[in-house]
Coordinates of C-alpha atoms in Angstrom, one line a residue:
Chain A
M1 CA 22.3 -6.1 -21.6
I2 CA 21.1 -8.7 -24.0
A3 CA 24.7 -9.7 -24.7
S4 CA 25.2 -10.6 -21.1
A5 CA 22.4 -13.1 -21.1
P6 CA 24.4 -16.1 -22.4
A7 CA 27.1 -15.4 -19.8
R8 CA 24.6 -15.5 -17.1
A9 CA 23.2 -18.8 -18.4
T10 CA 26.6 -20.4 -18.6
K11 CA 27.4 -19.3 -15.1
R12 CA 24.2 -20.8 -13.8
I13 CA 25.0 -24.1 -15.4
A14 CA 28.6 -24.0 -14.1
A15 CA 27.6 -23.4 -10.5
P16 CA 23.9 -24.2 -10.0
A17 CA 24.2 -24.9 -6.3
S18 CA 25.9 -21.6 -5.3
T19 CA 23.3 -19.4 -7.0
P20 CA 20.3 -18.8 -4.7
A21 CA 16.9 -19.3 -6.2
A22 CA 15.0 -16.2 -7.4
I23 CA 12.2 -17.1 -5.0
E24 CA 12.2 -19.8 -2.4
T25 CA 9.7 -20.6 0.3
E26 CA 9.8 -23.2 3.0
A27 CA 6.6 -24.3 4.6
L28 CA 5.2 -20.8 4.2
G29 CA 1.8 -20.4 5.7
K30 CA -0.7 -17.7 6.5
R31 CA -3.7 -18.1 8.7
Y32 CA -6.4 -15.5 9.4
G33 CA -8.0 -16.8 12.6
R34 CA -9.3 -20.2 11.7
H35 CA -9.1 -19.6 7.9
A36 CA -6.0 -20.9 6.3
A37 CA -5.1 -18.6 3.4
L38 CA -1.9 -20.4 2.6
V39 CA -0.7 -23.8 3.8
D40 CA 2.9 -25.1 3.9
L41 CA 4.0 -23.6 0.6
D42 CA 7.3 -25.0 -0.7
L43 CA 8.1 -23.2 -3.9
R44 CA 11.4 -22.7 -5.8
V45 CA 11.5 -20.3 -8.7
R46 CA 14.7 -20.5 -10.6
R47 CA 16.6 -17.5 -11.8
G48 CA 15.9 -16.5 -15.3
E49 CA 12.6 -18.4 -15.7
V50 CA 9.1 -17.2 -16.2
F51 CA 7.0 -18.8 -13.6
G52 CA 3.2 -18.8 -13.8
F53 CA 1.3 -19.0 -10.6
I54 CA -2.2 -19.9 -11.3
G55 CA -5.4 -20.7 -9.4
P56 CA -8.9 -19.4 -9.0
N57 CA -9.6 -16.2 -7.1
G58 CA -9.1 -16.7 -3.4
A59 CA -6.7 -19.6 -3.8
G60 CA -3.9 -17.7 -2.0
K61 CA -1.9 -16.2 -4.9
T62 CA -2.1 -12.6 -3.7
T63 CA -1.4 -13.7 -0.1
T64 CA 1.8 -15.4 -1.3
I65 CA 2.9 -12.4 -3.2
R66 CA 2.2 -10.0 -0.4
L67 CA 4.2 -12.2 1.9
L68 CA 7.1 -12.0 -0.5
L69 CA 7.0 -8.2 -0.4
D70 CA 6.8 -8.2 3.4
L71 CA 3.5 -6.4 3.3
I72 CA 2.0 -9.2 5.5
R73 CA 3.7 -11.5 7.8
P74 CA 3.7 -15.3 7.7
T75 CA 2.2 -17.4 10.5
S76 CA 4.6 -20.2 9.7
G77 CA 7.6 -20.9 7.5
R78 CA 9.9 -18.5 5.7
A79 CA 10.5 -17.0 2.3
S80 CA 13.6 -15.6 0.5
V81 CA 14.1 -13.7 -2.7
L82 CA 17.5 -13.8 -4.4
G83 CA 18.8 -15.6 -1.3
L84 CA 17.7 -12.7 1.0
D85 CA 15.2 -13.3 3.8
V86 CA 12.1 -11.2 2.9
R87 CA 11.6 -10.1 6.5
R88 CA 15.2 -9.5 7.7
D89 CA 16.5 -8.1 4.4
G90 CA 13.2 -6.7 3.1
V91 CA 14.7 -3.4 2.0
E92 CA 17.3 -5.0 -0.1
V93 CA 14.7 -7.5 -1.5
R94 CA 12.4 -4.6 -2.5
R95 CA 15.3 -2.7 -4.1
R96 CA 15.8 -5.6 -6.5
V97 CA 12.2 -6.5 -7.2
G98 CA 9.6 -4.9 -9.4
Y99 CA 6.0 -5.4 -8.1
L100 CA 2.6 -5.0 -9.7
P101 CA -0.1 -5.3 -7.0
G102 CA -3.2 -7.3 -7.9
D103 CA -5.5 -4.6 -6.6
L104 CA -3.6 -1.7 -8.0
A105 CA -4.3 1.7 -6.4
L106 CA -2.6 4.9 -7.4
Y107 CA -2.6 8.5 -6.1
E108 CA -5.6 9.8 -7.9
D109 CA -4.6 13.5 -7.8
L110 CA -1.2 13.0 -9.4
T111 CA -0.5 12.6 -13.1
A112 CA 0.9 9.3 -14.3
A113 CA 4.3 11.1 -14.7
Q114 CA 4.2 12.5 -11.1
Q115 CA 3.2 9.1 -9.7
L116 CA 6.1 7.4 -11.5
A117 CA 8.6 10.1 -10.5
F118 CA 7.5 9.7 -6.9
L119 CA 8.1 6.0 -7.0
A120 CA 11.5 6.5 -8.7
R121 CA 12.6 8.9 -6.0
L122 CA 11.5 6.3 -3.3
R123 CA 13.8 3.9 -5.1
G124 CA 16.6 6.4 -4.9
R125 CA 16.6 6.4 -8.7
P126 CA 15.2 9.8 -9.7
E127 CA 16.9 9.5 -13.1
L128 CA 14.7 6.7 -14.2
D129 CA 12.8 7.6 -17.4
P130 CA 9.4 6.1 -17.8
R131 CA 8.9 7.4 -21.3
P132 CA 10.2 4.5 -23.4
L133 CA 7.9 2.0 -21.5
A134 CA 5.0 4.4 -21.6
E135 CA 5.4 4.8 -25.4
R136 CA 5.5 1.0 -25.9
L137 CA 2.3 0.7 -23.9
A138 CA 0.6 3.8 -25.5
L139 CA 0.2 5.5 -22.1
D140 CA -0.2 9.2 -21.9
L141 CA 1.9 10.2 -18.9
H142 CA 0.5 13.7 -18.6
R143 CA -3.1 12.8 -17.7
P144 CA -4.1 12.8 -14.1
V145 CA -4.5 9.3 -12.7
K146 CA -8.2 9.9 -11.8
A147 CA -8.9 10.5 -15.5
L148 CA -7.4 7.2 -16.6
S149 CA -9.4 4.0 -17.5
R150 CA -8.8 0.8 -15.7
G151 CA -6.5 -0.4 -18.5
N152 CA -4.5 2.8 -18.5
K153 CA -4.0 2.6 -14.7
Q154 CA -2.7 -0.9 -15.2
K155 CA -0.2 0.4 -17.7
V156 CA 1.1 2.8 -15.0
G157 CA 1.4 -0.2 -12.7
L158 CA 3.4 -2.1 -15.4
V159 CA 5.7 0.8 -16.1
Q160 CA 6.6 1.3 -12.5
A161 CA 7.3 -2.5 -12.1
F162 CA 9.6 -2.7 -15.1
M163 CA 11.0 0.9 -14.9
H164 CA 14.1 0.0 -12.9
D165 CA 14.8 -3.2 -14.8
P166 CA 14.6 -5.3 -11.6
E167 CA 16.2 -8.8 -11.2
V168 CA 12.9 -10.2 -10.2
L169 CA 9.5 -9.1 -11.4
I170 CA 6.5 -10.1 -9.3
L171 CA 3.3 -9.4 -11.2
D172 CA -0.1 -10.1 -9.7
E173 CA -2.7 -10.5 -12.4
P174 CA -0.7 -8.3 -14.8
T175 CA -3.0 -8.5 -17.8
T176 CA -6.1 -7.2 -16.0
G177 CA -7.9 -4.6 -18.1
L178 CA -5.3 -4.6 -21.0
D179 CA -6.6 -4.8 -24.5
P180 CA -5.2 -7.5 -26.8
L181 CA -2.7 -5.3 -28.5
I182 CA -1.2 -4.1 -25.2
Q183 CA -1.3 -7.7 -23.9
H184 CA 0.9 -8.6 -26.9
E185 CA 3.3 -5.8 -26.0
F186 CA 3.3 -6.9 -22.4
A187 CA 4.2 -10.5 -23.5
A188 CA 7.1 -9.0 -25.5
M189 CA 8.3 -7.1 -22.4
V190 CA 8.2 -10.3 -20.3
G191 CA 10.1 -12.1 -23.1
E192 CA 12.8 -9.4 -23.2
A193 CA 13.1 -9.5 -19.4
R194 CA 13.8 -13.2 -19.6
E195 CA 16.4 -12.7 -22.3
R196 CA 18.2 -10.3 -20.0
G197 CA 18.3 -13.0 -17.4
R198 CA 15.5 -11.6 -15.3
T199 CA 13.1 -13.7 -13.4
V200 CA 9.4 -13.2 -13.9
F201 CA 6.8 -14.5 -11.4
L202 CA 3.3 -13.8 -12.5
S203 CA 0.0 -14.8 -11.2
S204 CA -3.2 -15.2 -13.0
H205 CA -6.6 -16.8 -13.0
V206 CA -6.7 -16.3 -16.8
L207 CA -4.8 -19.5 -17.7
S208 CA -4.2 -18.7 -21.3
D209 CA -2.0 -15.8 -20.3
V210 CA 0.3 -17.9 -18.3
E211 CA 0.4 -20.7 -20.9
R212 CA 1.8 -18.3 -23.5
L213 CA 4.4 -16.7 -21.3
A214 CA 5.6 -19.2 -18.7
D215 CA 8.3 -21.9 -18.7
R216 CA 6.8 -23.5 -15.6
V217 CA 3.6 -23.2 -13.8
G218 CA 2.4 -23.9 -10.3
L219 CA -1.2 -24.6 -9.6
L220 CA -2.6 -23.3 -6.3
R221 CA -6.0 -24.3 -4.9
A222 CA -7.5 -23.4 -1.5
G223 CA -4.1 -22.3 -0.2
R224 CA -2.2 -25.4 -1.3
L225 CA 0.2 -25.9 -4.1
V226 CA -1.3 -28.7 -6.2
L227 CA 1.5 -29.2 -8.6
V228 CA 4.5 -27.6 -10.3
D229 CA 5.5 -28.6 -13.8
D230 CA 6.9 -27.4 -17.1
V231 CA 4.1 -26.1 -19.3
G232 CA 5.2 -28.6 -22.0
A233 CA 5.3 -31.6 -19.7
L234 CA 2.0 -30.6 -18.2
K235 CA 0.4 -30.5 -21.7
A236 CA 2.0 -33.8 -22.6
R237 CA 0.5 -35.6 -19.6
V238 CA -3.0 -34.5 -20.1
T239 CA -5.8 -35.9 -22.2
R240 CA -6.3 -34.5 -25.7
R241 CA -8.6 -35.4 -28.7
I242 CA -7.1 -36.4 -32.1
E243 CA -9.3 -36.5 -35.2
L244 CA -8.0 -38.6 -38.1
H245 CA -9.5 -38.7 -41.6
F246 CA -8.4 -41.6 -43.8
A247 CA -8.8 -42.3 -47.5
D248 CA -10.3 -45.7 -46.7
P249 CA -11.9 -46.9 -43.5
P250 CA -9.3 -48.6 -41.3
P251 CA -10.1 -52.0 -39.9
A252 CA -12.1 -52.0 -36.7
G253 CA -9.9 -52.0 -33.6
A254 CA -6.9 -50.6 -35.5
F255 CA -6.3 -48.0 -32.8
A256 CA -7.5 -50.0 -29.8
G257 CA -5.0 -50.8 -27.1
L258 CA -2.3 -48.4 -28.3
A259 CA -0.2 -46.7 -25.6
G260 CA -2.2 -43.8 -24.2
V261 CA -5.4 -44.4 -26.1
Q262 CA -8.3 -44.2 -23.8
A263 CA -11.3 -44.2 -26.2
V264 CA -11.8 -44.8 -29.9
E265 CA -14.8 -43.6 -31.9
Q266 CA -15.0 -44.7 -35.5
A267 CA -17.4 -43.6 -38.2
G268 CA -16.3 -44.9 -41.6
E269 CA -13.1 -43.3 -42.6
R270 CA -13.2 -40.9 -39.6
V271 CA -11.6 -41.9 -36.3
T272 CA -11.6 -39.8 -33.1
L273 CA -9.3 -40.8 -30.4
T274 CA -8.9 -39.7 -26.8
V275 CA -5.2 -39.9 -26.0
N276 CA -3.5 -39.4 -22.7
G277 CA 0.2 -38.5 -22.8
P278 CA 2.5 -38.9 -25.8
V279 CA 0.9 -39.4 -29.2
D280 CA 3.8 -41.3 -30.6
A281 CA 2.1 -44.7 -30.9
V282 CA -1.0 -43.2 -32.5
L283 CA 1.0 -41.4 -35.1
K284 CA 3.0 -44.5 -36.0
R285 CA -0.2 -46.6 -36.4
A286 CA -1.9 -43.8 -38.4
A287 CA 1.1 -43.8 -40.8
T288 CA 0.4 -47.3 -41.8
F289 CA -2.8 -46.1 -43.5
R290 CA -3.4 -43.3 -46.1
T291 CA -4.1 -40.4 -43.7
L292 CA -5.8 -37.4 -45.3
T293 CA -6.0 -35.0 -42.4
L294 CA -5.1 -34.9 -38.7
A295 CA -6.4 -32.5 -36.2
S296 CA -5.2 -32.4 -32.6
H297 CA -7.1 -30.3 -30.1
E298 CA -4.5 -28.8 -27.9
P299 CA -5.5 -28.9 -24.3
D300 CA -5.2 -25.5 -22.6
L301 CA -4.5 -25.1 -19.0
E302 CA -8.2 -24.7 -18.4
D303 CA -8.6 -28.3 -19.4
I304 CA -5.6 -29.4 -17.3
F305 CA -7.0 -27.5 -14.4
L306 CA -10.4 -29.1 -14.7
Q307 CA -8.9 -32.5 -15.0
L308 CA -6.8 -32.0 -12.0
Y309 CA -9.7 -30.7 -10.0
E310 CA -12.0 -33.5 -11.1
G311 CA -9.3 -35.9 -10.2
G312 CA -9.1 -34.2 -6.8
G313 CA -5.4 -33.4 -6.8
P314 CA -2.9 -34.9 -4.4
D315 CA -4.7 -34.0 -1.3
G316 CA -7.8 -35.9 -2.5
R317 CA -10.6 -33.5 -2.0
Chain B
M1 CA 15.3 8.7 -1.5
G2 CA 15.6 12.2 0.0
A3 CA 12.4 13.2 1.9
S4 CA 10.0 12.1 -0.8
V5 CA 7.3 10.9 1.6
L6 CA 7.6 14.2 3.5
A7 CA 7.3 16.2 0.3
H8 CA 4.4 14.0 -0.8
T9 CA 2.6 14.5 2.5
L10 CA 2.9 18.3 2.4
R11 CA 1.7 18.3 -1.2
E12 CA -1.4 16.3 -0.2
R13 CA -2.1 18.5 2.7
R14 CA -1.7 21.9 1.1
R15 CA -5.3 22.4 0.0
G16 CA -6.6 21.4 3.5
L17 CA -3.9 23.6 5.1
L18 CA -5.2 26.6 3.0
G19 CA -8.7 26.1 4.3
W20 CA -7.6 25.8 8.0
A21 CA -5.4 28.8 7.6
I22 CA -8.3 30.9 6.5
G23 CA -10.3 29.6 9.4
V24 CA -7.6 30.4 12.0
A25 CA -7.1 33.9 10.6
A26 CA -10.8 34.6 10.4
L27 CA -11.4 33.4 14.0
T28 CA -8.5 35.5 15.3
A29 CA -9.8 38.6 13.4
L30 CA -13.3 38.1 14.6
I31 CA -12.2 37.9 18.3
A32 CA -9.8 40.8 17.9
V33 CA -12.4 43.3 16.6
Y34 CA -14.5 42.7 19.7
W35 CA -11.7 43.8 22.0
P36 CA -12.3 47.6 21.9
S37 CA -15.9 47.2 22.9
V38 CA -15.2 44.7 25.7
R39 CA -12.5 46.9 27.1
D40 CA -14.8 49.9 27.2
S41 CA -17.7 47.9 28.8
P42 CA -17.3 47.9 32.6
D43 CA -20.7 46.1 32.9
L44 CA -19.4 43.0 31.0
Q45 CA -16.3 42.9 33.2
S46 CA -18.2 43.0 36.5
F47 CA -20.5 40.4 35.1
T48 CA -17.8 37.9 34.4
R49 CA -16.2 38.6 37.7
K50 CA -19.5 37.6 39.4
L51 CA -19.7 34.3 37.5
P52 CA -19.5 31.2 39.6
E53 CA -15.9 29.9 39.7
A54 CA -16.8 26.7 37.8
M55 CA -18.1 28.7 34.9
R56 CA -15.1 30.9 34.9
A57 CA -12.8 27.9 34.9
L58 CA -14.5 26.5 31.9
V59 CA -14.2 29.8 29.9
G60 CA -10.5 30.2 30.6
G61 CA -10.6 32.4 33.7
G62 CA -13.1 35.0 32.4
D63 CA -10.7 37.9 33.0
Y64 CA -12.1 40.5 30.5
A65 CA -10.2 43.4 32.1
T66 CA -6.9 42.8 30.3
A67 CA -6.2 42.1 26.6
T68 CA -4.4 38.8 27.5
G69 CA -7.2 37.7 29.8
F70 CA -9.7 38.4 27.0
L71 CA -7.7 36.6 24.4
N72 CA -7.2 33.6 26.7
A73 CA -10.9 33.3 27.5
E74 CA -12.2 33.9 24.0
L75 CA -9.5 32.2 21.8
F76 CA -6.9 30.2 23.6
A77 CA -8.8 28.4 26.4
F78 CA -10.8 26.5 24.0
M79 CA -11.5 27.5 20.4
M80 CA -7.9 27.8 19.0
P81 CA -6.6 24.5 20.6
L82 CA -9.8 22.8 19.3
L83 CA -9.0 23.9 15.7
F84 CA -5.4 22.7 16.0
L85 CA -6.4 19.5 17.6
V86 CA -8.9 18.7 14.9
V87 CA -6.2 19.3 12.3
A88 CA -3.6 17.2 14.1
I89 CA -5.9 14.3 15.0
G90 CA -7.2 14.2 11.4
M91 CA -3.7 14.1 10.0
G92 CA -2.5 11.5 12.6
A93 CA -5.4 9.2 12.0
R94 CA -5.0 9.4 8.3
A95 CA -1.2 9.2 8.0
V96 CA -0.8 5.5 7.5
V97 CA -4.4 4.3 7.5
G98 CA -5.2 6.6 4.6
E99 CA -2.7 4.8 2.5
E100 CA -4.3 1.5 3.4
D101 CA -7.8 2.7 2.8
R102 CA -6.9 4.0 -0.6
G103 CA -4.8 0.8 -1.3
T104 CA -1.7 2.9 -2.2
I105 CA 0.4 1.4 0.6
D106 CA 1.3 -1.6 -1.5
L107 CA 3.1 0.5 -4.1
L108 CA 4.6 2.8 -1.4
L109 CA 6.1 -0.1 0.5
S110 CA 7.1 -2.2 -2.4
T111 CA 10.0 0.3 -2.8
P112 CA 13.1 0.2 -0.5
L113 CA 11.2 2.6 1.9
T114 CA 11.0 1.2 5.4
R115 CA 7.8 1.4 7.4
R116 CA 9.7 3.4 10.1
R117 CA 10.8 5.9 7.6
M118 CA 7.3 6.2 6.2
V119 CA 5.8 6.9 9.6
V120 CA 8.6 9.4 10.6
E121 CA 8.3 11.4 7.4
K122 CA 4.5 11.5 7.6
A123 CA 4.7 12.6 11.2
L124 CA 7.3 15.3 10.3
G125 CA 5.0 16.4 7.5
G126 CA 2.1 16.8 10.0
V127 CA 4.4 18.8 12.4
L128 CA 5.3 21.1 9.5
V129 CA 1.7 21.7 8.6
L130 CA 0.9 22.5 12.3
L131 CA 3.9 24.9 12.4
A132 CA 2.7 26.6 9.2
L133 CA -0.7 27.0 10.8
G134 CA 1.0 28.4 13.9
L135 CA 2.7 31.0 11.8
V136 CA -0.6 32.0 10.2
L137 CA -2.0 32.4 13.7
L138 CA 0.9 34.5 14.8
A139 CA 0.6 36.7 11.7
A140 CA -3.1 37.2 12.4
L141 CA -2.5 38.0 16.1
L142 CA 0.2 40.5 15.3
L143 CA -2.0 42.2 12.7
G144 CA -5.0 42.2 15.1
D145 CA -3.0 43.6 17.9
A146 CA -1.7 46.4 15.7
V147 CA -5.1 47.2 14.4
V148 CA -7.2 47.3 17.6
G149 CA -4.3 48.2 19.9
M150 CA -4.2 45.3 22.4
G151 CA -0.6 46.2 23.4
I152 CA 0.5 42.6 23.9
P153 CA 4.3 42.1 23.4
A154 CA 5.0 40.2 20.2
A155 CA 7.1 37.6 22.1
R156 CA 4.0 36.6 24.1
L157 CA 1.9 36.2 20.9
A158 CA 4.7 34.1 19.4
A159 CA 4.8 32.0 22.6
I160 CA 1.0 31.4 22.6
S161 CA 1.1 30.5 18.9
L162 CA 3.8 27.9 19.6
A163 CA 1.9 26.6 22.6
V164 CA -1.2 25.9 20.5
V165 CA 1.0 23.9 18.1
L166 CA 2.6 22.1 21.0
I167 CA -0.8 21.0 22.6
A168 CA -1.8 19.5 19.3
L169 CA 1.3 17.3 19.0
P170 CA 0.5 14.6 21.7
F171 CA -3.0 14.2 20.3
G172 CA -1.9 14.0 16.7
A173 CA 0.7 11.4 17.8
L174 CA -2.0 9.4 19.7
A175 CA -4.2 9.3 16.6
L176 CA -1.1 8.2 14.6
L177 CA -0.4 5.4 17.1
L178 CA -3.9 4.1 17.2
G179 CA -4.1 4.1 13.4
C180 CA -0.8 2.3 13.1
A181 CA -1.8 -0.2 15.8
T182 CA -5.3 -1.0 14.5
G183 CA -5.5 0.1 10.9
S184 CA -8.9 1.7 11.7
H185 CA -9.4 5.3 10.8
S186 CA -12.6 5.7 12.7
L187 CA -11.2 4.1 15.8
A188 CA -8.1 6.3 15.8
L189 CA -10.3 9.4 15.2
G190 CA -12.9 8.5 17.8
V191 CA -10.7 7.3 20.7
T192 CA -8.3 10.2 20.3
S193 CA -11.2 12.8 20.2
A194 CA -12.6 11.2 23.4
A195 CA -9.2 11.3 25.0
A196 CA -8.8 15.0 24.1
V197 CA -12.2 15.9 25.6
A198 CA -11.4 13.9 28.8
A199 CA -8.0 15.6 29.1
Y200 CA -9.6 19.0 28.6
M201 CA -12.4 18.4 31.2
L202 CA -9.9 17.0 33.7
N203 CA -7.8 20.2 33.5
A204 CA -10.8 22.5 33.6
L205 CA -12.7 20.8 36.4
A206 CA -9.8 19.6 38.6
P207 CA -9.5 22.9 40.5
L208 CA -13.2 22.6 41.5
I209 CA -13.5 18.9 42.3
G210 CA -11.3 17.8 45.2
S211 CA -10.9 14.2 44.1
L212 CA -9.6 15.2 40.7
A213 CA -7.2 17.9 41.8
R214 CA -4.1 15.7 42.1
W215 CA -4.6 14.3 38.6
Q216 CA -4.7 17.7 36.9
D217 CA -1.0 17.7 36.1
A218 CA -1.5 14.5 34.1
S219 CA -3.6 16.4 31.5
P220 CA -1.7 17.8 28.6
F221 CA -4.0 20.8 28.8
A222 CA -2.4 21.6 32.2
W223 CA 1.0 21.6 30.4
Y224 CA -0.5 23.9 27.7
A225 CA -1.5 26.5 30.4
S226 CA -2.5 29.2 27.9
G227 CA -3.2 31.7 30.7
D228 CA 0.4 31.4 31.9
V229 CA 1.9 31.5 28.4
L230 CA 0.0 34.7 27.6
A231 CA 1.3 36.1 30.9
G232 CA 4.8 35.5 29.7
R233 CA 5.5 32.1 31.3
L234 CA 6.1 29.4 28.6
T235 CA 8.0 26.9 30.7
V236 CA 10.7 24.5 29.5
A237 CA 9.2 21.8 31.6
H238 CA 5.7 22.0 29.9
T239 CA 7.2 22.3 26.5
A240 CA 9.4 19.2 27.1
L241 CA 6.4 17.3 28.4
L242 CA 4.3 18.0 25.4
I243 CA 7.1 17.3 22.9
G244 CA 8.3 14.2 24.9
T245 CA 4.8 12.7 25.1
A246 CA 4.4 13.2 21.3
L247 CA 7.8 11.5 20.6
V248 CA 7.0 8.5 22.8
L249 CA 3.6 8.0 21.1
A250 CA 5.2 8.4 17.7
A251 CA 7.9 5.8 18.5
A252 CA 5.2 3.5 19.7
A253 CA 3.4 4.1 16.4
V254 CA 6.5 2.9 14.5
A255 CA 6.8 -0.2 16.6
A256 CA 3.0 -0.9 16.1
V257 CA 3.0 -0.6 12.4
E258 CA 6.2 -2.7 12.0
R259 CA 4.6 -5.8 13.4
R260 CA 1.3 -5.6 11.6
D261 CA -0.2 -7.0 8.4
L262 CA -1.0 -4.2 6.0
R263 CA -4.5 -4.2 4.6
T264 CA -5.2 -4.2 0.9

């Protein structure tokens, strides 16, 4: 499986146009009466990437995901998964997708093993063995679902989503209720899925989750996609703070007017800069003095989010 | 995929089925043990013969002189179909809406299972539960007949047991349709129960009220005709009407749930 990953990648580069996107939506919209849950969503998730879909609760993440699974129907636009229309070819789509619902509910009177066996039979794959995944996540398969904690139920949800090694994983708030150790194991599972050429689409309102796992992120707010970008590029374009400590106080104004520098605070040999975008110019100037320490406060997506929201985003509200 | 949803439905219903089976058997036994004393009581028989026709119609003819007339009045005119209808309507209303209420429908339909197949397998599961209950009823009737000596041919007891299953089908299917169309358990339960009462009253009162008479044949209870069945006349036409109505309603249920948003 892992050996085939480079072959897939090569193929994708050789014929990018002929391979349908993992997920593609065109002007996808969902209204409930006068309330617009999702407005004109144009989204393209590439094959083999981990895509983070983030936004506050009620932004439309779950609505989008349930549209992709054909559990609800759009009021406008269309969506396809692996080049298949989610409405017309829904059965084939769902055969090739693994899904973790955001509001996970299981059959309370079954054991975890019975629950998973039932879902495997519904997939026409009764031979699927949940034990390796259950072992990784430290899930006891023989306990009845009603006796499981929130976190353990979430593990059952993760096992059933990953169990058939689907081409596309659609995970709605996957880390809910998981303790840090298991979150780490989950991150490894996502990484391995990507290595095998799988696509992972995961939503979260916990931005640090997505930041660690995703190649690209899409920000959703009030039913609208505010932006889509590489995690790296997104970080590069936002404002961060850099603290420099020099052997001797640099001359006043040494850092003023450099590319990207928005504010300078100087107190003797300590200089604190607010920098937007690449830090190249700042580093080059700093190198002309004897620099003792340098500390950069990495912006997390929370900061990016706040900046975007304060800036109002593209639709200016 | 096999018949996983069907198997799952039966598994979920088995505890409820056990309870209803005990109820059906107990009710049958209770009525059967009264038969010898009713048979040997000419006073009671002349009393029921003197009841106004309206009262007799409501209690299934009130013929206490024969074992079939007695069973019809006491068991099959009202009580036994009521039990089967309660079971059928409950299962029909819960079939799809129950998955939505519990939130399990997301996982169920995130597999390659189609909505049509989900409804069909759940409906078949309901029919199998009713048939099982019908078999329990037949066993109780055969036993009761043997113990108290009612002398009713086994074929007629089998026919009436089947008829009670058949009368439950259109109402179970109506509850299924309303649940599939609206996603509301209470609405499916309430409207179907009201429809069942209306259908029962129409059939019982039509012979007495001139303006209703020509509508009697529209009531599924007229097709059920327990008195005729116990007298050895289970007709193909009535059986076909009951099964056909149930099939049409179930097909409509599939169409209704296919076009709807599923609730979380």
